[in-house]
Coordinates of C-alpha atoms and ligand atoms in Angstrom, one line a residue:
X1 CA -36.7 88.3 123.6
X2 CA -33.5 89.9 125.1
X3 CA -32.3 86.9 123.8
X4 CA -33.6 87.2 120.5
X5 CA -31.9 90.9 121.1
X6 CA -29.0 89.9 122.4
X7 CA -28.7 86.5 119.5
X8 CA -29.6 89.6 116.4
X9 CA -26.2 91.7 118.9
X10 CA -23.9 89.2 118.5
X11 CA -24.7 88.5 114.8
X12 CA -23.8 91.3 114.0
X13 CA -20.5 91.0 115.7
X14 CA -21.6 93.3 118.9
X15 CA -20.1 92.5 122.3
X16 CA -22.9 90.8 124.0
X17 CA -21.0 90.3 127.8
X18 CA -17.0 90.4 128.8
X19 CA -16.2 86.9 128.2
X20 CA -17.8 87.9 124.3
X21 CA -16.1 91.9 124.8
X22 CA -13.0 90.1 125.7
X23 CA -13.0 87.4 122.9
X24 CA -13.3 90.2 120.4
X25 CA -10.4 91.8 121.2
X26 CA -8.6 88.8 121.0
X27 CA -9.4 88.1 117.6
X28 CA -9.6 91.4 116.3
X29 CA -5.6 92.1 117.8
X30 CA -4.7 87.8 116.9
X31 CA -6.5 88.9 113.1
X32 CA -3.4 91.2 112.6
X33 CA -1.1 86.9 111.9
X34 CA -1.2 86.5 108.3
X35 CA 2.0 83.9 108.7
X36 CA 1.9 80.8 107.6
X37 CA 0.2 78.8 104.8
X38 CA -2.7 76.7 104.5
X39 CA -2.0 72.9 103.5
X40 CA -1.2 72.3 99.7
X41 CA -0.4 68.5 99.7
X42 CA -4.0 67.6 99.8
X43 CA -4.8 69.7 96.5
X44 CA -9.1 70.0 98.5
X45 CA -7.9 71.9 101.2
X46 CA -5.8 74.6 99.4
X47 CA -8.6 76.0 97.7
X48 CA -9.7 77.7 101.5
X49 CA -10.3 81.2 101.9
X50 CA -6.7 81.6 103.9
X51 CA -8.5 84.3 105.4
X52 CA -11.8 82.2 107.2
X53 CA -11.2 82.6 110.9
X54 CA -12.9 81.5 113.7
X55 CA -13.2 80.9 117.7
X56 CA -15.0 79.1 120.3
X57 CA -15.1 78.9 124.0
X58 CA -17.6 76.5 124.9
X59 CA -18.2 75.9 129.3
X60 CA -18.5 72.7 131.0
X61 CA -23.0 73.5 130.8
X62 CA -22.7 73.9 127.4
X63 CA -22.4 77.5 127.1
X64 CA -20.8 78.8 123.9
X65 CA -19.5 81.8 123.5
X66 CA -18.2 83.0 118.9
X67 CA -16.0 85.2 117.4
X68 CA -15.6 85.5 114.2
X69 CA -15.9 82.2 111.1
X70 CA -17.4 80.4 114.1
X71 CA -20.1 78.9 112.1
X72 CA -17.8 77.9 108.9
X73 CA -17.4 74.3 108.1
X74 CA -14.1 73.0 108.0
X75 CA -12.8 69.3 107.6
X76 CA -11.7 68.5 110.9
X77 CA -8.7 66.5 109.8
X78 CA -6.4 65.0 113.1
X79 CA -8.6 66.2 115.6
X80 CA -10.4 63.3 115.2
X81 CA -7.8 61.2 116.1
X82 CA -7.9 62.2 119.5
X83 CA -12.0 61.1 119.8
X84 CA -11.4 57.9 117.6
X85 CA -8.7 56.7 119.9
X86 CA -11.1 57.4 122.9
X87 CA -13.6 54.3 120.9
X88 CA -11.5 52.0 120.4
X89 CA -9.6 52.6 124.3
X90 CA -14.1 52.4 124.2
X91 CA -14.5 49.4 122.8
X92 CA -11.1 47.3 123.9
X93 CA -9.4 48.2 126.9
X94 CA -7.0 49.8 127.3
X95 CA -4.9 46.5 127.5
X96 CA -6.6 45.6 124.0
X97 CA -5.3 48.8 122.8
X98 CA -2.1 49.0 123.4
X99 CA -0.4 46.0 121.8
X100 CA -1.8 48.4 118.6
X101 CA -0.6 51.1 119.4
X102 CA 1.7 53.3 122.1
X103 CA 1.6 55.8 123.8
X104 CA 5.2 57.1 123.5
X105 CA 5.8 60.8 122.2
X106 CA 7.7 61.0 118.5
X107 CA 9.2 64.2 118.4
X108 CA 8.6 64.0 115.1
X109 CA 6.2 65.3 112.5
X110 CA 2.3 64.5 111.8
X111 CA 3.1 62.4 108.7
X112 CA 6.4 60.7 110.5
X113 CA 7.3 57.1 109.0
X114 CA 8.9 56.4 112.0
X115 CA 7.6 53.1 114.5
X116 CA 8.0 51.8 116.8
X117 CA 9.5 48.4 115.3
X118 CA 11.0 46.6 119.6
X119 CA 7.3 46.9 121.1
X120 CA 6.5 46.3 117.2
X121 CA 4.0 48.9 117.2
X122 CA 2.8 52.8 115.4
X123 CA 4.7 55.1 118.6
X124 CA 0.8 57.0 119.9
X125 CA -2.4 57.4 118.3
X126 CA -1.7 61.1 117.1
X127 CA 0.6 60.7 114.1
X128 CA -1.1 59.2 111.0
X129 CA 0.4 55.6 111.4
X130 CA -1.6 55.9 115.3
X131 CA -5.0 57.2 114.2
X132 CA -4.6 54.4 111.3
X133 CA -4.0 51.5 113.7
X134 CA -6.5 52.9 115.7
X135 CA -9.4 53.0 112.4
X136 CA -8.2 49.6 111.2
X137 CA -9.3 48.9 114.6
X138 CA -13.2 50.6 114.9
X139 CA -15.5 48.1 114.3
X140 CA -18.4 47.1 111.0
X141 CA -18.9 44.4 109.8
X142 CA -19.0 46.5 106.4
X143 CA -16.9 49.0 105.6
X144 CA -20.7 51.2 105.5
X145 CA -21.1 50.1 108.9
X146 CA -17.9 51.5 110.1
X147 CA -18.0 55.5 108.6
X148 CA -20.9 55.0 110.5
X149 CA -19.9 53.7 113.3
X150 CA -17.3 56.8 113.0
X151 CA -19.5 60.0 111.8
X152 CA -21.7 58.3 114.8
X153 CA -18.4 58.8 117.1
X154 CA -18.1 62.3 116.4
X155 CA -21.1 63.8 116.1
X156 CA -22.2 62.3 119.9
X157 CA -19.0 65.2 121.0
X158 CA -20.8 68.0 118.6
X159 CA -24.0 66.9 119.2
X160 CA -24.9 66.8 116.0
X161 CA -24.6 64.8 112.8
X162 CA -22.1 65.2 111.0
X163 CA -20.9 64.4 107.3
X164 CA -18.0 63.8 105.3
X165 CA -16.0 65.7 102.5
X166 CA -16.5 64.0 99.4
X167 CA -14.7 66.3 98.0
X168 CA -11.7 66.7 100.5
X169 CA -11.8 62.4 101.0
X170 CA -10.9 61.9 97.6
X171 CA -8.7 64.8 96.8
X172 CA -6.9 62.7 99.5
X173 CA -7.7 59.1 98.6
X174 CA -6.3 60.6 95.1
X175 CA -3.1 62.2 96.7
X176 CA -1.9 60.4 100.2
X177 CA 0.3 58.4 99.2
X178 CA 2.8 58.0 102.3
X179 CA -0.3 57.2 103.8
X180 CA -0.6 55.1 102.0
X181 CA 2.9 54.1 101.6
X182 CA 2.6 53.8 105.8
X183 CA 0.7 51.6 106.4
X184 CA 2.3 49.3 103.6
X185 CA 4.9 49.3 106.2
X186 CA 2.3 48.4 109.2
X187 CA 0.9 45.7 107.3
X188 CA 4.7 44.6 106.4
X189 CA 5.3 44.7 109.4
X190 CA 2.7 42.8 110.6
X191 CA 1.0 46.6 113.0
X192 CA -1.8 46.0 111.6
X193 CA -3.2 42.8 109.1
X194 CA -6.4 43.8 106.9
X195 CA -6.3 45.8 103.7
X196 CA -4.1 49.5 104.2
X197 CA -7.2 50.8 101.4
X198 CA -9.3 49.5 103.5
X199 CA -8.0 51.6 106.2
X200 CA -7.9 54.1 104.7
X201 CA -11.5 54.5 103.7
X202 CA -12.6 54.4 106.7
X203 CA -9.2 57.1 107.7
X204 CA -9.2 59.2 105.2
X205 CA -13.0 60.1 106.1
X206 CA -12.5 60.6 109.0
X207 CA -10.3 63.0 108.0
X208 CA -12.8 64.7 106.3
X209 CA -15.2 64.9 108.1
X210 CA -16.8 68.6 108.1
X211 CA -16.8 70.3 112.3
X212 CA -17.5 74.3 112.7
X213 CA -15.4 75.8 115.1
X214 CA -18.4 76.4 117.3
X215 CA -18.8 71.6 117.1
X216 CA -15.3 71.8 118.3
X217 CA -14.9 73.2 120.5
X218 CA -18.6 71.7 122.5
X219 CA -16.2 68.6 120.8
X220 CA -13.5 69.3 123.6
X221 CA -15.9 70.7 126.5
X222 CA -17.3 66.2 126.1
X223 CA -13.6 66.0 127.4
X224 CA -13.6 69.1 129.8
X225 CA -17.2 67.1 131.2
X226 CA -15.7 63.8 131.7
X227 CA -16.6 62.7 129.1
X228 CA -19.6 64.1 128.9
X229 CA -21.3 66.1 126.2
X230 CA -22.0 69.6 127.7
X231 CA -25.6 70.6 125.6
X232 CA -27.0 66.6 124.8
X233 CA -26.0 65.6 127.9
X234 CA -25.2 62.3 126.4
X235 CA -21.8 60.6 127.5
X236 CA -19.9 60.9 123.7
X237 CA -17.1 59.0 126.3
X238 CA -16.7 57.0 129.3
X239 CA -15.3 59.1 132.3
X240 CA -12.7 56.1 133.0
X241 CA -10.9 56.8 129.5
X242 CA -11.2 60.9 129.7
X243 CA -8.2 60.5 130.9
X244 CA -6.2 58.4 128.4
X245 CA -7.1 60.9 125.6
X246 CA -6.6 63.8 127.4
X247 CA -3.0 62.6 128.2
X248 CA -2.3 60.7 125.2
X249 CA -2.9 65.1 123.6
X250 CA -0.9 66.3 126.0
X251 CA 2.0 64.7 125.1
X252 CA 2.2 63.8 121.6
X253 CA -1.1 65.7 120.5
X254 CA 1.4 68.8 118.9
X255 CA 4.4 66.5 117.3
X256 CA 6.9 67.5 117.1
X257 CA 6.2 70.8 118.7
X258 CA 4.0 69.5 122.1
X259 CA 6.7 69.6 124.1
X260 CA 7.0 73.7 124.2
X261 CA 2.9 73.8 123.6
X262 CA 2.5 72.2 127.2
X263 CA 5.7 74.5 128.4
X264 CA 3.8 77.6 127.5
X265 CA 0.6 76.6 126.7
X266 CA -0.4 73.5 129.0
X267 CA -3.4 72.2 127.7
X268 CA -3.7 68.8 126.5
X269 CA -5.0 69.5 122.6
X270 CA -5.1 68.3 119.0
X271 CA -4.6 70.2 115.6
X272 CA -5.1 69.9 111.7
X273 CA -4.5 70.4 108.6
X274 CA -7.3 71.7 108.0
X275 CA -6.8 74.7 110.5
X276 CA -8.5 74.0 113.3
X277 CA -6.7 73.1 116.5
X278 CA -8.8 71.6 120.1
X279 CA -7.4 72.5 123.5
X280 CA -9.2 70.9 127.0
X281 CA -9.3 72.8 129.9
X282 CA -11.2 70.0 132.3
X283 CA -13.1 70.5 134.2
X284 CA -13.7 73.9 132.8
X285 CA -13.7 74.7 129.0
X286 CA -13.2 73.5 126.3
X287 CA -11.2 75.7 123.1
X288 CA -11.8 75.6 119.1
X289 CA -10.4 77.8 116.5
X290 CA -10.3 77.7 112.8
X291 CA -7.9 79.9 110.7
X292 CA -6.6 78.2 107.6
X293 CA -2.3 78.4 107.7
X294 CA -0.8 76.6 109.2
X295 CA 3.2 77.1 110.4
X296 CA 6.3 74.4 109.5
X297 CA 4.8 71.8 112.4
X298 CA 1.3 72.0 111.0
X299 CA -0.7 74.3 113.6
X300 CA -3.4 77.3 111.9
X301 CA -0.6 79.8 113.2
X302 CA -3.4 81.9 114.8
X303 CA -5.2 79.1 116.4
X304 CA -1.7 78.6 118.2
X305 CA -1.8 82.4 119.0
X306 CA -5.0 81.6 120.3
X307 CA -4.2 79.2 122.5
X308 CA -1.1 80.9 124.2
X309 CA -3.3 84.4 125.2
X310 CA -6.2 82.9 126.1
X311 CA -3.3 80.1 128.8
X312 CA -1.5 83.1 128.9
X313 CA -4.5 85.4 130.5
X314 CA -6.6 83.1 132.6
X315 CA -3.8 81.2 134.3
X316 CA -5.9 78.1 131.9
X317 CA -2.0 75.8 132.3
X318 CA -2.7 72.2 133.6
X319 CA -0.4 72.0 135.9
X320 CA -1.3 75.7 137.7
X321 CA -2.7 74.6 140.8
X322 CA -7.0 75.3 141.8
X323 CA -7.6 74.0 144.2
X324 CA -6.2 74.7 147.4
X325 CA -7.0 72.7 150.6
X326 CA -6.6 74.2 153.4
X327 CA -10.8 76.5 153.6
X328 CA -12.0 72.7 153.7
X329 CA -13.6 73.3 157.2
X330 CA -15.8 76.3 157.4
X331 CA -16.6 76.7 161.0
X332 CA -16.0 74.9 164.5
X333 CA -19.3 74.7 166.4
X334 CA -19.3 73.4 170.3
X335 CA -22.2 71.9 171.5
X336 CA -22.0 74.0 175.4
X337 CA -22.9 76.8 172.4
X338 CA -24.6 75.6 169.7
X339 CA -27.1 72.9 170.6
X340 CA -30.5 71.4 168.5
X341 CA -33.8 73.3 168.7
X342 CA -35.1 70.9 171.3
X343 CA -36.1 72.8 174.5
X344 CA -34.1 71.4 177.7
X345 CA -35.0 71.1 181.5
X346 CA -32.8 73.6 183.2
X347 CA -31.0 70.0 184.6
X348 CA -30.0 69.5 180.7
X349 CA -28.9 72.8 179.9
X350 CA -26.6 72.1 183.1
X351 CA -25.9 68.6 180.7
X352 CA -24.6 70.6 178.1
X353 CA -23.3 73.6 179.3
X354 CA -20.9 70.9 181.2
X355 CA -19.8 69.0 178.9
X356 CA -21.8 70.3 175.9
X357 CA -18.0 70.7 174.1
X358 CA -17.9 66.8 173.6
X359 CA -20.5 67.2 170.9
X360 CA -18.4 68.5 167.9
X361 CA -20.1 70.2 164.5
X362 CA -17.5 70.4 161.8
X363 CA -18.4 72.8 158.3
X364 CA -17.4 71.3 155.8
X365 CA -16.9 73.2 152.2
X366 CA -16.1 72.1 148.6
X367 CA -14.7 69.3 146.8
X368 CA -13.9 66.6 149.6
X369 CA -11.3 65.0 147.3
X370 CA -7.3 63.3 148.4
X371 CA -5.6 67.0 148.8
X372 CA -9.0 67.9 151.1
X373 CA -10.1 65.3 152.7
X374 CA -6.4 64.3 154.7
X375 CA -6.3 68.7 155.6
X376 CA -9.9 67.6 157.1
X377 CA -9.0 63.7 158.5
X378 CA -5.7 66.2 159.7
X379 CA -7.9 68.0 162.0
X380 CA -10.6 65.9 163.1
X381 CA -8.3 63.9 164.7
X382 CA -7.0 67.0 167.0
X383 CA -10.8 67.5 167.3
X384 CA -11.0 64.5 169.0
X385 CA -8.6 64.4 171.0
X386 CA -11.3 66.5 172.8
X387 CA -14.5 65.3 171.7
X388 CA -16.9 62.6 171.2
X389 CA -19.4 64.0 168.9
X390 CA -18.3 64.4 165.9
X391 CA -20.7 65.4 163.4
X392 CA -19.8 66.3 160.3
X393 CA -21.5 68.7 158.0
X394 CA -22.0 67.8 154.9
X395 CA -24.3 70.2 153.7
X396 CA -21.3 73.2 151.3
X397 CA -20.4 69.7 150.1
X398 CA -20.2 69.6 145.8
X399 CA -18.3 66.3 145.7
X400 CA -16.4 63.6 147.2
X401 CA -14.6 61.9 145.0
X402 CA -13.3 57.9 145.4
X403 CA -10.1 58.7 147.2
X404 CA -11.9 61.1 150.4
X405 CA -14.4 58.2 150.2
X406 CA -12.1 55.4 151.1
X407 CA -10.2 58.1 153.5
X408 CA -13.4 58.4 155.2
X409 CA -14.0 54.9 155.7
X410 CA -10.6 54.8 157.6
X411 CA -11.8 57.4 159.5
X412 CA -14.6 55.7 160.8
X413 CA -12.5 53.1 162.2
X414 CA -9.9 55.7 163.6
X415 CA -12.1 57.0 165.5
X416 CA -14.6 53.5 166.3
X417 CA -11.4 52.2 167.7
X418 CA -10.9 55.9 170.3
X419 CA -14.5 55.7 170.8
X420 CA -15.5 58.2 168.5
X421 CA -18.7 58.7 166.7
X422 CA -18.8 59.8 163.6
X423 CA -22.1 61.9 162.1
X424 CA -22.4 62.9 158.7
X425 CA -25.6 65.6 157.8
X426 CA -27.2 66.1 153.9
X427 CA -25.8 62.8 152.8
X428 CA -28.6 61.8 151.1
X429 CA -29.2 59.2 148.3
X430 CA -29.2 61.4 145.0
X431 CA -26.8 63.9 144.5
X432 CA -23.4 64.2 144.3
X433 CA -22.9 62.7 147.8
X434 CA -25.1 59.5 146.1
X435 CA -22.0 57.5 146.3
X436 CA -21.3 58.5 149.4
X437 CA -23.9 57.4 151.3
X438 CA -24.3 53.7 149.4
X439 CA -20.8 53.1 150.8
X440 CA -22.3 54.2 154.6
X441 CA -25.3 51.8 153.4
X442 CA -22.8 48.9 152.9
X443 CA -21.0 49.6 156.3
X444 CA -23.9 50.3 158.7
X445 CA -26.6 48.7 157.4
X446 CA -28.9 51.0 159.5
X447 CA -28.0 54.5 159.2
X448 CA -30.6 55.9 161.7
X449 CA -27.4 57.3 163.7
X450 CA -25.1 57.6 161.2
X451 CA -27.2 59.1 158.9
X452 CA -29.3 62.6 160.2
X453 CA -31.0 65.3 157.9
X454 CA -29.7 67.7 158.9
X455 CA -27.2 69.7 161.8
X456 CA -30.0 69.9 163.8
X457 CA -31.7 66.9 164.4
X458 CA -27.5 65.1 164.3
X459 CA -27.4 67.6 167.3
X460 CA -30.4 66.5 169.4
X461 CA -29.5 62.9 168.9
X462 CA -25.9 64.4 170.5
X463 CA -27.2 65.8 173.4
X464 CA -29.3 62.5 173.9
X465 CA -27.4 60.9 174.3
X466 CA -25.0 63.1 176.3
X467 CA -28.2 63.7 178.7
X468 CA -28.8 59.8 179.3
X469 CA -25.7 59.2 180.0
X470 CA -25.6 62.0 182.7
X471 CA -28.9 59.6 183.9
X472 CA -32.0 62.3 184.1
X473 CA -33.5 61.8 181.8
X474 CA -35.8 60.4 184.1
X475 CA -39.4 58.9 184.4
X476 CA -41.6 61.9 184.2
X477 CA -45.0 60.4 184.2
X478 CA -45.2 60.9 187.9
X479 CA -43.0 63.9 188.8
X480 CA -45.2 66.3 191.8
X481 CA -45.4 69.7 190.1
X482 CA -43.7 71.2 192.4
X483 CA -40.7 69.4 190.6
X484 CA -41.7 72.3 187.4
X485 CA -40.1 74.5 186.7
X486 CA -42.8 77.0 186.8
X487 CA -43.7 76.3 190.5
X488 CA -40.8 76.3 191.6
X489 CA -40.9 78.3 195.0
X490 CA -44.9 77.8 196.1
X491 CA -45.7 76.3 199.8
X492 CA -47.4 72.7 199.5
X493 CA -50.7 74.3 200.1
X494 CA -49.8 76.8 197.2
X495 CA -49.6 74.5 195.4
X496 CA -52.3 72.4 196.6
X497 CA -54.6 74.8 195.1
X498 CA -52.9 75.0 191.6
X499 CA -53.6 71.3 191.3
X500 CA -57.7 72.2 190.5
X501 CA -56.9 73.1 187.5
X502 CA -54.4 70.5 185.9
X503 CA -56.4 67.9 183.9
X504 CA -54.2 65.1 182.3
X505 CA -54.2 64.4 178.6
X506 CA -52.2 62.4 176.1
X507 CA -52.5 62.8 172.4
X508 CA -51.5 59.9 169.3
X509 CA -48.6 60.6 167.3
X510 CA -48.9 62.8 164.4
X511 CA -52.2 65.0 166.5
X512 CA -52.7 68.7 167.2
X513 CA -51.8 69.7 170.7
X514 CA -52.0 73.2 169.6
X515 CA -52.7 74.5 166.7
X516 CA -51.9 78.6 165.6
X517 CA -54.3 80.6 165.2
X518 CA -56.1 79.3 168.2
X519 CA -57.3 81.1 171.2
X520 CA -54.9 79.7 173.9
X521 CA -57.4 78.1 177.2
X522 CA -54.5 76.2 178.6
X523 CA -50.7 75.5 178.7
X524 CA -49.4 72.1 178.6
X525 CA -46.3 69.6 180.5
X526 CA -44.5 67.3 178.8
X527 CA -44.5 64.2 180.8
X528 CA -43.9 61.4 178.7
X529 CA -43.4 61.9 174.7
X530 CA -41.8 64.6 172.5
X531 CA -43.6 66.8 170.4
X532 CA -42.6 69.5 167.5
X533 CA -43.6 73.5 167.1
X534 CA -43.8 74.0 164.0
X535 CA -44.7 78.0 161.4
X536 CA -45.8 77.9 159.1
X537 CA -45.1 79.9 156.2
X538 CA -46.7 81.6 153.7
X539 CA -45.5 82.7 150.6
X540 CA -47.0 82.7 147.3
X541 CA -49.6 80.8 148.0
X542 CA -46.3 77.3 149.1
X543 CA -46.8 76.7 152.4
X544 CA -43.2 75.0 154.5
X545 CA -43.4 74.3 158.0
X546 CA -40.3 75.4 159.2
X547 CA -39.7 73.7 162.9
X548 CA -38.4 75.5 166.0
X549 CA -38.2 74.0 168.7
X550 CA -39.1 70.1 169.4
X551 CA -40.4 69.6 173.3
X552 CA -39.6 66.7 176.1
X553 CA -40.6 65.8 179.6
X554 CA -40.9 68.6 182.2
X555 CA -40.6 71.1 179.8
X556 CA -44.0 73.0 179.1
X557 CA -45.0 75.4 176.8
X558 CA -48.3 77.0 175.9
X559 CA -46.9 80.1 178.5
X560 CA -47.2 82.6 176.4
X561 CA -51.7 82.3 176.3
X562 CA -50.9 83.7 180.7
X563 CA -49.0 86.2 179.7
X564 CA -51.1 88.7 176.8
X565 CA -54.5 86.3 177.0
X566 CA -53.5 86.5 172.8
X567 CA -53.5 83.0 170.2
X568 CA -51.4 80.8 169.7
X569 CA -48.5 81.3 167.6
X570 CA -47.2 78.3 166.7
X571 CA -48.0 74.8 166.4
X572 CA -47.1 72.0 168.2
X573 CA -47.6 68.6 166.9
X574 CA -46.7 65.3 168.8
X575 CA -44.0 63.5 167.8
X576 CA -45.2 60.3 169.5
X577 CA -47.5 59.3 172.0
X578 CA -47.5 62.2 174.5
X579 CA -48.9 62.3 177.8
X580 CA -49.3 66.3 179.9
X581 CA -50.9 67.8 182.0
X582 CA -53.5 71.0 180.8
X583 CA -53.3 73.9 183.2
X584 CA -56.2 76.3 181.7
X585 CA -54.8 80.3 181.7
X586 CA -59.0 81.0 182.3
X587 CA -57.9 78.7 186.4
X588 CA -54.7 79.7 187.2
X589 CA -56.5 82.8 186.5
X590 CA -59.0 83.1 188.5
X591 CA -56.3 81.8 191.2
X592 CA -54.2 84.5 190.7
X593 CA -56.6 86.7 192.0
X594 CA -57.5 85.1 195.5
X595 CA -53.7 84.5 196.2
X596 CA -51.6 87.6 194.6
X597 CA -48.5 86.1 195.0
X598 CA -48.6 82.6 193.3
X599 CA -49.5 84.4 190.5
X600 CA -46.2 85.8 191.1
X601 CA -43.5 83.6 191.1
X602 CA -45.3 81.8 188.6
X603 CA -44.2 84.7 185.7
X604 CA -41.7 85.2 187.8
X605 CA -40.4 81.6 187.6
X606 CA -41.4 82.4 183.3
X607 CA -39.2 85.4 183.2
X608 CA -36.0 83.9 184.2
X609 CA -36.6 81.4 181.9
X610 CA -37.6 83.3 179.4
X611 CA -33.5 85.3 180.2
X612 CA -31.8 82.4 180.0
X613 CA -32.9 81.4 176.7
X614 CA -32.2 84.7 175.1
X615 CA -29.1 84.9 176.8
X616 CA -28.1 81.6 175.6
X617 CA -29.7 82.6 172.2
X618 CA -26.9 85.3 172.7
X619 CA -24.0 83.8 172.9
X620 CA -25.4 81.5 170.5
X621 CA -25.6 83.9 167.5
X622 CA -21.7 84.9 169.2
X623 CA -21.1 81.5 168.2
X624 CA -22.4 81.8 164.5
X625 CA -21.2 85.0 163.7
X626 CA -17.7 84.8 165.4
Ligands
LIG701 N1 -6.1 63.8 106.8 C1 -4.6 64.6 107.1 C2 -3.0 63.2 107.2 O1 -3.6 62.4 107.3 C3 -4.7 64.1 108.4 C4 -2.8 65.0 108.2 C5 -3.5 66.3 110.0 O2 -4.8 66.6 109.9 N2 -1.9 66.5 110.3 O3 -2.2 63.9 106.0

C-alpha cells in the first residue's frame, strides 16, 4: 500500500525521500541550462526533443532513484562500447584482445582517424576505431547470431530485453561515411580482417540499441557491483574484467575531455551522442543521465553537469579515500578478565586469574583487505609478545579479500614459529568468509582446534590448555567429599554424616540431568565429564536454546534448590558420559535440622562461591563496557 502511494507520488514528481528530494532539486537546477546542440550528423538523431532530461541513480543493491524523463527511450550510441569491450575481454582474454585494440588515450575526438601504427591497432576501445575492432570479434556464425549476442550482452546489463532502433540504425548506415572510412583504413593496414560493411552492420546496430536513463543507471550499477546486475543477479561481466573496463572508461571514456573529467568528476564514465552518459562509483552506485544537447566533445551538457555536481556534493571522486584502516581492531580482551561460560573450580579460577592474560581475544571489525589486514597483523604481532593464544573474533567482519587471506596465512606461519596459537571464530563454509574457510581447511585439514563457532567455545578451549598445562586437571572420580568447596570446613565426623546423603549417578551423552521447571530434589557434584546449562527462551511460538554455562569435574549445580526449595531454573544436559554425585536436598535439610553447624558451613561456602562469581561478572562487565 505504502509502495503504491509512493509510486503515485513519484509519478506526479513529488519527492518521496531524501535522495529523491535531492535529485528533484538537482534536476530543477540543471534543467535551467540550455547550452549545447543535439547531434545532427546522424539525421535521425536530429529529430529528438532537446528538452528531454532524465537522471537515474542505481545502487549496488538494486534501488533506483529517478528524476525527469527517466523512462524515455533513446539510442545508447558510444556508451555501448564499454560493455562490448568487456564482452570481448571475457570471450578472448586480455592478451588476445590487446592484439586487436590498445588501452592508450588518444587525446582526440571519438571519430578521430588517428591509429596506432606502431602497434598496428586502434588506440583504445572507447573511440570509434577501437570499438569497431572490438565489434569485429563478437562471436557468431551469422550476422544475425552476432547481433543477437551483442543484444544479449547489453540486455544482461540492463536487466531487460533491449532492441535496436531500426530508423536510427538505417540513418547512420546511410550516412556514416566517416566511420566507413575509418574501417577501410583499418582494413588497409590489417587492423581488421573482415569486410568493413559487415563490421559496421554490427557496430551501427550496437550504437542504435534503445535504452532509458534508468537502464543506463542499472548498467553502470552492474559495473559498480563487480559485474553483477543488482536487480536480476545475473552476471553481466565476470568480476576479473570489470576493473579493465573501468580503467579504460576512466582514461578514454570521455575522449579528449577525459583528463579534465577525471580531474573534476573522477568517475569512470562513458558518453554517447544520443545524449546519454553513464558514470560508475565502484562498490556504490551507477549513474545514468539523458539530455540530448551536446558540447563540442560530443558529451551531453546537462549530463556532464549532473555527474560533476553529484561527485562534488557527495565527495565521490574515485581517488578520494573512503577507507580508514585504523578501526579494524574493535576491542582487545584478556582471558584473566573475560571468561568462557564454563564454570570453574576455585583452583581452576586461580590458574585463569594468574595466567589468563596469555589468552587475548581480538574483536575485529569491518572489511579485511591489504591495508586493514596489515594493521591487524602489526597489532597481533605486538600482542603475541605476551599472549600465547590469540583468538580472532571475526563476527563483525564482512569480507576477507585475497590480499588479507594471503597475509593471514603468513601470520599463521610467523606465529607458529613463535609457539603462538591463532584461533578464529565465525568463519563458516558459506557466506563472505567462505574463501578464508577454504584456505584454512587446506592449510590445517582438521579445523577443530583452529576454528570455533563463537568466542565462548574458543575461550573455553584456550582456558583448558592453560589449566591442563598447570596440571590441575586431575582425575576427580575418587575425590573426597572434604575436597569439595561446598563441604570445606566440615570435620571428618560431619563429612561422614554427609556421606549418608550421597548417591552416585551416571548420565549418558545428551541425557538431561536436570530439567527446567522440575521439582528440585537433588543437588549435584560432577566427578567426571562435562555438562551444559542452558535456558529455553520462548518468543512468538519459537524456542531458542541459549547456553549459559558449562560445568566440569568438581563443580556443583542445583544448589539453589537447597536455598529456596524451588523449581529447576535451567536445563542441564550431559555433553558426554557424566559421572556425578547427587545429594538429596531433603536429606541434607534433615541433617541440617539435627546438626545446624553442618548446614551453616555449607551455606557459608555457597555464599562465598556466589559472591566470587558476582565479583568476576562485575570485572567482566567493566572490561566489556570500557
Ligand atoms: N554511432 C556513433 C558514431 O559512431 C557513436 C558516437 C558516439 O556516441 N560518440 O559516430
